PDB file of C-alpha atoms in Angstrom:
ATOM      1  CA  MET A 143       0.000   0.000   0.000  1.00  0.00           C
ATOM      2  CA  ILE A 144       2.868   2.356   0.827  1.00  0.00           C
ATOM      3  CA  LYS A 145       4.485   1.615  -2.559  1.00  0.00           C
ATOM      4  CA  LEU A 146       1.241   2.592  -4.325  1.00  0.00           C
ATOM      5  CA  ILE A 147       1.004   5.915  -2.435  1.00  0.00           C
ATOM      6  CA  ALA A 148       4.709   6.642  -3.026  1.00  0.00           C
ATOM      7  CA  THR A 149       4.286   5.922  -6.756  1.00  0.00           C
ATOM      8  CA  GLY A 150       1.288   8.275  -6.907  1.00  0.00           C
ATOM      9  CA  ILE A 151       3.203  11.061  -5.161  1.00  0.00           C
ATOM     10  CA  TRP A 152       6.202  10.482  -7.482  1.00  0.00           C
ATOM     11  CA  ILE A 153       3.960  10.779 -10.588  1.00  0.00           C
ATOM     12  CA  LEU A 154       2.376  13.944  -9.179  1.00  0.00           C
ATOM     13  CA  VAL A 155       5.778  15.573  -8.484  1.00  0.00           C
ATOM     14  CA  VAL A 156       7.161  14.675 -11.935  1.00  0.00           C
ATOM     15  CA  THR A 157       4.026  15.981 -13.694  1.00  0.00           C
ATOM     16  CA  LEU A 158       3.983  19.260 -11.772  1.00  0.00           C
ATOM     17  CA  GLY A 159       7.733  19.701 -12.339  1.00  0.00           C
ATOM     18  CA  GLY A 160       7.305  19.133 -16.077  1.00  0.00           C
ATOM     19  CA  VAL A 161       4.460  21.632 -16.340  1.00  0.00           C
ATOM     20  CA  TYR A 162       6.407  24.212 -14.315  1.00  0.00           C
ATOM     21  CA  ALA A 163       9.496  23.764 -16.526  1.00  0.00           C
ATOM     22  CA  ALA A 164       7.435  24.024 -19.717  1.00  0.00           C
ATOM     23  CA  VAL A 165       5.750  27.239 -18.594  1.00  0.00           C
ATOM     24  CA  THR A 166       8.927  28.809 -17.231  1.00  0.00           C
ATOM     25  CA  PHE A 167      11.389  27.930 -19.986  1.00  0.00           C
ATOM     26  CA  GLY A 168       9.091  27.456 -22.968  1.00  0.00           C
ATOM     27  CA  ASN A 169       8.077  31.108 -23.374  1.00  0.00           C
ATOM     28  CA  LYS A 170      11.614  32.552 -23.646  1.00  0.00           C
ATOM     29  CA  GLY A 171      11.658  32.771 -27.475  1.00  0.00           C
ATOM     30  CA  ALA A 172       8.290  34.486 -27.849  1.00  0.00           C
ATOM     31  CA  ASN A 173       8.357  38.105 -28.975  1.00  0.00           C
ATOM     32  CA  PRO A 174       5.872  40.003 -26.785  1.00  0.00           C
ATOM     33  CA  THR A 175       5.808  42.961 -29.210  1.00  0.00           C
ATOM     34  CA  ALA A 176       4.900  40.845 -32.251  1.00  0.00           C
ATOM     35  CA  GLU A 177       1.608  41.849 -33.836  1.00  0.00           C
ATOM     36  CA  VAL A 178      -1.109  39.223 -33.879  1.00  0.00           C
ATOM     37  CA  VAL A 179      -2.161  38.387 -37.430  1.00  0.00           C
ATOM     38  CA  HIS A 180      -5.919  37.987 -37.746  1.00  0.00           C
ATOM     39  CA  PRO A 181      -7.331  35.673 -40.416  1.00  0.00           C
ATOM     40  CA  PRO A 182      -9.225  37.363 -43.254  1.00  0.00           C
ATOM     41  CA  HIS A 183     -12.889  38.131 -42.616  1.00  0.00           C
ATOM     42  CA  PHE A 184     -15.442  36.994 -45.220  1.00  0.00           C
ATOM     43  CA  VAL A 185     -19.041  38.010 -45.846  1.00  0.00           C
ATOM     44  CA  GLN A 186     -20.986  35.449 -47.867  1.00  0.00           C
ATOM     45  CA  SER A 187     -24.002  36.113 -50.022  1.00  0.00           C
ATOM     46  CA  GLU A 188     -26.856  33.730 -50.401  1.00  0.00           C
ATOM     47  CA  THR A 189     -27.400  32.026 -53.733  1.00  0.00           C
ATOM     48  CA  VAL A 190     -29.021  34.699 -55.886  1.00  0.00           C
ATOM     49  CA  THR A 191     -31.213  34.030 -58.927  1.00  0.00           C
ATOM     50  CA  LEU A 192     -31.332  36.973 -61.344  1.00  0.00           C
ATOM     51  CA  PRO A 193     -33.515  37.150 -64.481  1.00  0.00           C
ATOM     52  CA  VAL A 194     -32.038  37.791 -67.914  1.00  0.00           C
ATOM     53  CA  VAL A 195     -34.456  40.017 -69.835  1.00  0.00           C
ATOM     54  CA  VAL A 196     -34.164  40.170 -73.638  1.00  0.00           C
ATOM     55  CA  ASP A 197     -36.686  42.200 -75.679  1.00  0.00           C
ATOM     56  CA  GLY A 198     -38.910  42.611 -72.635  1.00  0.00           C
ATOM     57  CA  LYS A 199     -39.137  38.867 -71.944  1.00  0.00           C
ATOM     58  CA  VAL A 200     -37.304  36.650 -69.493  1.00  0.00           C
ATOM     59  CA  SER A 201     -34.961  34.390 -71.460  1.00  0.00           C
ATOM     60  CA  GLY A 202     -33.281  32.702 -68.510  1.00  0.00           C
ATOM     61  CA  TYR A 203     -31.715  33.156 -65.111  1.00  0.00           C
ATOM     62  CA  PHE A 204     -28.286  33.700 -63.627  1.00  0.00           C
ATOM     63  CA  ILE A 205     -27.604  31.610 -60.541  1.00  0.00           C
ATOM     64  CA  LEU A 206     -24.868  33.311 -58.574  1.00  0.00           C
ATOM     65  CA  ARG A 207     -23.146  33.036 -55.202  1.00  0.00           C
ATOM     66  CA  ALA A 208     -20.257  35.269 -54.158  1.00  0.00           C
ATOM     67  CA  SER A 209     -18.233  36.123 -51.065  1.00  0.00           C
ATOM     68  CA  LEU A 210     -16.378  39.239 -50.067  1.00  0.00           C
ATOM     69  CA  GLN A 211     -13.108  39.463 -48.192  1.00  0.00           C
ATOM     70  CA  VAL A 212     -13.556  42.604 -46.124  1.00  0.00           C
ATOM     71  CA  ASP A 213     -11.528  44.833 -43.839  1.00  0.00           C
ATOM     72  CA  GLU A 214     -12.743  43.868 -40.370  1.00  0.00           C
ATOM     73  CA  ASP A 215     -12.131  47.331 -38.882  1.00  0.00           C
ATOM     74  CA  ALA A 216     -14.080  49.051 -41.673  1.00  0.00           C
ATOM     75  CA  LEU A 217     -16.877  46.461 -41.338  1.00  0.00           C
ATOM     76  CA  LYS A 218     -17.396  47.500 -37.704  1.00  0.00           C
ATOM     77  CA  GLU A 219     -18.109  51.058 -38.895  1.00  0.00           C
ATOM     78  CA  VAL A 220     -20.707  49.965 -41.473  1.00  0.00           C
ATOM     79  CA  ASN A 221     -24.254  49.973 -40.124  1.00  0.00           C
ATOM     80  CA  VAL A 222     -25.933  48.332 -43.120  1.00  0.00           C
ATOM     81  CA  PRO A 223     -26.192  44.661 -44.095  1.00  0.00           C
ATOM     82  CA  VAL A 224     -23.341  44.111 -46.551  1.00  0.00           C
ATOM     83  CA  PRO A 225     -24.889  40.974 -48.204  1.00  0.00           C
ATOM     84  CA  THR A 226     -27.906  43.091 -49.218  1.00  0.00           C
ATOM     85  CA  PHE A 227     -25.638  45.611 -50.929  1.00  0.00           C
ATOM     86  CA  LEU A 228     -23.776  42.746 -52.627  1.00  0.00           C
ATOM     87  CA  THR A 229     -27.043  41.340 -53.998  1.00  0.00           C
ATOM     88  CA  ASP A 230     -28.068  44.787 -55.238  1.00  0.00           C
ATOM     89  CA  GLU A 231     -24.682  45.327 -56.912  1.00  0.00           C
ATOM     90  CA  LEU A 232     -24.952  41.947 -58.659  1.00  0.00           C
ATOM     91  CA  TYR A 233     -28.470  42.785 -59.819  1.00  0.00           C
ATOM     92  CA  THR A 234     -27.299  46.181 -61.128  1.00  0.00           C
ATOM     93  CA  LEU A 235     -24.367  44.706 -63.062  1.00  0.00           C
ATOM     94  CA  LEU A 236     -26.116  41.646 -64.498  1.00  0.00           C
ATOM     95  CA  VAL A 237     -29.682  42.839 -65.055  1.00  0.00           C
ATOM     96  CA  GLY A 238     -29.365  46.619 -65.303  1.00  0.00           C
ATOM     97  CA  ASP A 239     -26.019  46.958 -67.098  1.00  0.00           C
ATOM     98  CA  LYS A 240     -26.291  43.560 -68.868  1.00  0.00           C
ATOM     99  CA  LEU A 241     -22.599  42.988 -68.240  1.00  0.00           C
ATOM    100  CA  VAL A 242     -22.684  39.351 -69.364  1.00  0.00           C
ATOM    101  CA  ASP A 243     -23.586  38.271 -72.892  1.00  0.00           C
ATOM    102  CA  VAL A 244     -24.722  34.672 -72.480  1.00  0.00           C
ATOM    103  CA  LYS A 245     -24.067  33.910 -76.163  1.00  0.00           C
ATOM    104  CA  ALA A 246     -20.412  34.925 -75.730  1.00  0.00           C
ATOM    105  CA  ALA A 247     -19.852  33.557 -72.234  1.00  0.00           C
ATOM    106  CA  ASP A 248     -16.377  32.297 -73.163  1.00  0.00           C
ATOM    107  CA  LYS A 249     -15.254  35.939 -73.574  1.00  0.00           C
ATOM    108  CA  PHE A 250     -16.507  36.956 -70.122  1.00  0.00           C
ATOM    109  CA  ASP A 251     -13.875  38.878 -68.122  1.00  0.00           C
ATOM    110  CA  VAL A 252     -14.127  37.389 -64.623  1.00  0.00           C
ATOM    111  CA  ASN A 253     -11.448  39.640 -63.126  1.00  0.00           C
ATOM    112  CA  GLY A 254     -13.088  42.743 -64.589  1.00  0.00           C
ATOM    113  CA  PHE A 255     -16.451  41.618 -63.165  1.00  0.00           C
ATOM    114  CA  LYS A 256     -14.910  41.130 -59.713  1.00  0.00           C
ATOM    115  CA  ALA A 257     -13.235  44.561 -59.916  1.00  0.00           C
ATOM    116  CA  LYS A 258     -16.562  46.223 -60.804  1.00  0.00           C
ATOM    117  CA  ILE A 259     -18.263  44.560 -57.827  1.00  0.00           C
ATOM    118  CA  LYS A 260     -15.436  45.616 -55.493  1.00  0.00           C
ATOM    119  CA  ASP A 261     -15.272  49.196 -56.782  1.00  0.00           C
ATOM    120  CA  GLY A 262     -19.065  49.559 -56.818  1.00  0.00           C
ATOM    121  CA  LEU A 263     -19.504  48.349 -53.245  1.00  0.00           C
ATOM    122  CA  ASN A 264     -16.624  50.452 -51.912  1.00  0.00           C
ATOM    123  CA  ALA A 265     -18.070  53.541 -53.636  1.00  0.00           C
ATOM    124  CA  ARG A 266     -21.598  52.918 -52.320  1.00  0.00           C
ATOM    125  CA  LEU A 267     -20.431  52.227 -48.766  1.00  0.00           C
ATOM    126  CA  GLU A 268     -18.008  55.193 -48.951  1.00  0.00           C
ATOM    127  CA  LYS A 269     -15.227  53.106 -47.373  1.00  0.00           C
ATOM    128  CA  PRO A 270     -12.482  50.817 -48.678  1.00  0.00           C
ATOM    129  CA  LEU A 271     -14.345  47.881 -47.125  1.00  0.00           C
ATOM    130  CA  VAL A 272     -14.049  45.181 -49.798  1.00  0.00           C
ATOM    131  CA  LYS A 273     -10.559  43.780 -50.344  1.00  0.00           C
ATOM    132  CA  GLN A 274     -11.398  40.895 -52.665  1.00  0.00           C
ATOM    133  CA  VAL A 275     -14.427  39.326 -54.376  1.00  0.00           C
ATOM    134  CA  LEU A 276     -14.702  35.553 -54.679  1.00  0.00           C
ATOM    135  CA  ILE A 277     -17.164  34.078 -57.184  1.00  0.00           C
ATOM    136  CA  GLU A 278     -18.260  30.707 -55.848  1.00  0.00           C
ATOM    137  CA  GLN A 279     -20.877  29.946 -58.514  1.00  0.00           C
ATOM    138  CA  MET A 280     -22.124  31.693 -61.650  1.00  0.00           C
ATOM    139  CA  ASP A 281     -24.361  29.684 -63.946  1.00  0.00           C
ATOM    140  CA  PHE A 282     -26.993  30.472 -66.565  1.00  0.00           C
ATOM    141  CA  ILE A 283     -30.087  28.385 -67.161  1.00  0.00           C
ATOM    142  CA  SER A 284     -32.378  29.233 -70.056  1.00  0.00           C
ATOM    143  CA  LYS A 285     -36.143  29.419 -69.841  1.00  0.00           C
ATOM    144  CA  GLU A 286     -36.389  26.492 -72.273  1.00  0.00           C
ATOM    145  CA  GLU A 287     -34.241  24.320 -70.010  1.00  0.00           C
ATOM    146  CA  ILE A 288     -36.448  25.165 -67.062  1.00  0.00           C
ATOM    147  CA  GLU A 289     -39.618  24.374 -68.982  1.00  0.00           C
ATOM    148  CA  ALA A 290     -38.169  21.092 -70.309  1.00  0.00           C
ATOM    149  CA  ARG A 291     -37.306  19.998 -66.752  1.00  0.00           C
ATOM    150  CA  ASP A 292     -34.638  17.628 -68.044  1.00  0.00           C
ATOM    151  CA  PRO A 293     -32.762  16.369 -64.961  1.00  0.00           C
ATOM    152  CA  ASN A 294     -29.745  15.423 -67.097  1.00  0.00           C
ATOM    153  CA  LYS A 295     -29.338  18.931 -68.514  1.00  0.00           C
ATOM    154  CA  LYS A 296     -26.894  21.025 -66.492  1.00  0.00           C
ATOM    155  CA  PRO A 297     -26.889  24.857 -66.399  1.00  0.00           C
ATOM    156  CA  GLN A 298     -24.356  26.646 -68.595  1.00  0.00           C
ATOM    157  CA  GLN A 299     -21.380  27.562 -66.436  1.00  0.00           C
ATOM    158  CA  ILE A 300     -20.416  31.179 -66.950  1.00  0.00           C
ATOM    159  CA  VAL A 301     -17.569  31.091 -64.436  1.00  0.00           C
ATOM    160  CA  VAL A 302     -15.563  28.019 -63.578  1.00  0.00           C
ATOM    161  CA  ASN A 303     -14.751  28.457 -59.913  1.00  0.00           C
ATOM    162  CA  THR A 304     -11.032  29.115 -59.564  1.00  0.00           C
ATOM    163  CA  ASP A 305     -11.268  30.847 -56.192  1.00  0.00           C
ATOM    164  CA  PRO A 306     -10.672  28.876 -53.001  1.00  0.00           C
ATOM    165  CA  PRO A 307     -13.818  28.524 -50.913  1.00  0.00           C
ATOM    166  CA  PRO A 308     -13.964  31.054 -48.094  1.00  0.00           C
ATOM    167  CA  PRO A 309     -13.961  29.814 -44.523  1.00  0.00           C
ATOM    168  CA  LYS A 310     -17.318  29.397 -42.851  1.00  0.00           C
ATOM    169  CA  ALA A 311     -18.717  32.651 -41.511  1.00  0.00           C
ATOM    170  CA  THR A 312     -18.710  33.201 -37.783  1.00  0.00           C
ATOM    171  CA  ALA A 313     -21.846  34.128 -35.865  1.00  0.00           C
ATOM    172  CA  ALA A 314     -21.027  37.844 -36.124  1.00  0.00           C
ATOM    173  CA  ALA A 315     -20.451  37.625 -39.877  1.00  0.00           C
ATOM    174  CA  SER A 316     -23.662  35.746 -40.572  1.00  0.00           C
ATOM    175  CA  SER A 317     -25.731  38.604 -39.148  1.00  0.00           C
ATOM    176  CA  GLY A 318     -24.325  40.946 -41.820  1.00  0.00           C
ATOM    177  CA  HIS A 319     -22.516  43.245 -39.366  1.00  0.00           C
TER     178      HIS A 319
END
């Protein structure tokens, strides 16, 4: 019985000594003045379906999902829901300005489209909030394809996703503020 108690005390002393040594000597190389690097902050949009109107009639729909890499400090100063502004900017560019010609989708300038979204949002919010735009999905499906309801027919991809997926939004980011 005494051997068991002595072994327990020995294990306790060795463990406490190891923890003390790790805490005392392990922190010597850390630079206390080093700046903490925060991971990028992303704001995700929902999947948006936008009509394509040709000659006053709907000819199809864009299916689009995008994310914004934003400046976290500037985001704290913005009192509006950023995903709503993103949806409105997408609607303005694709429906109002007709930026994409579906018949010539292979000539679509993805980087120019991203730059217009970034510049438009920064101008509307009057802050350099948006650092980068990530297009997660951008497809076109014609009205005929919808009416045919062919499950084997896939939507025409306007943008092949080359951007890495953004990390999942935190609770604060999902509220839009």
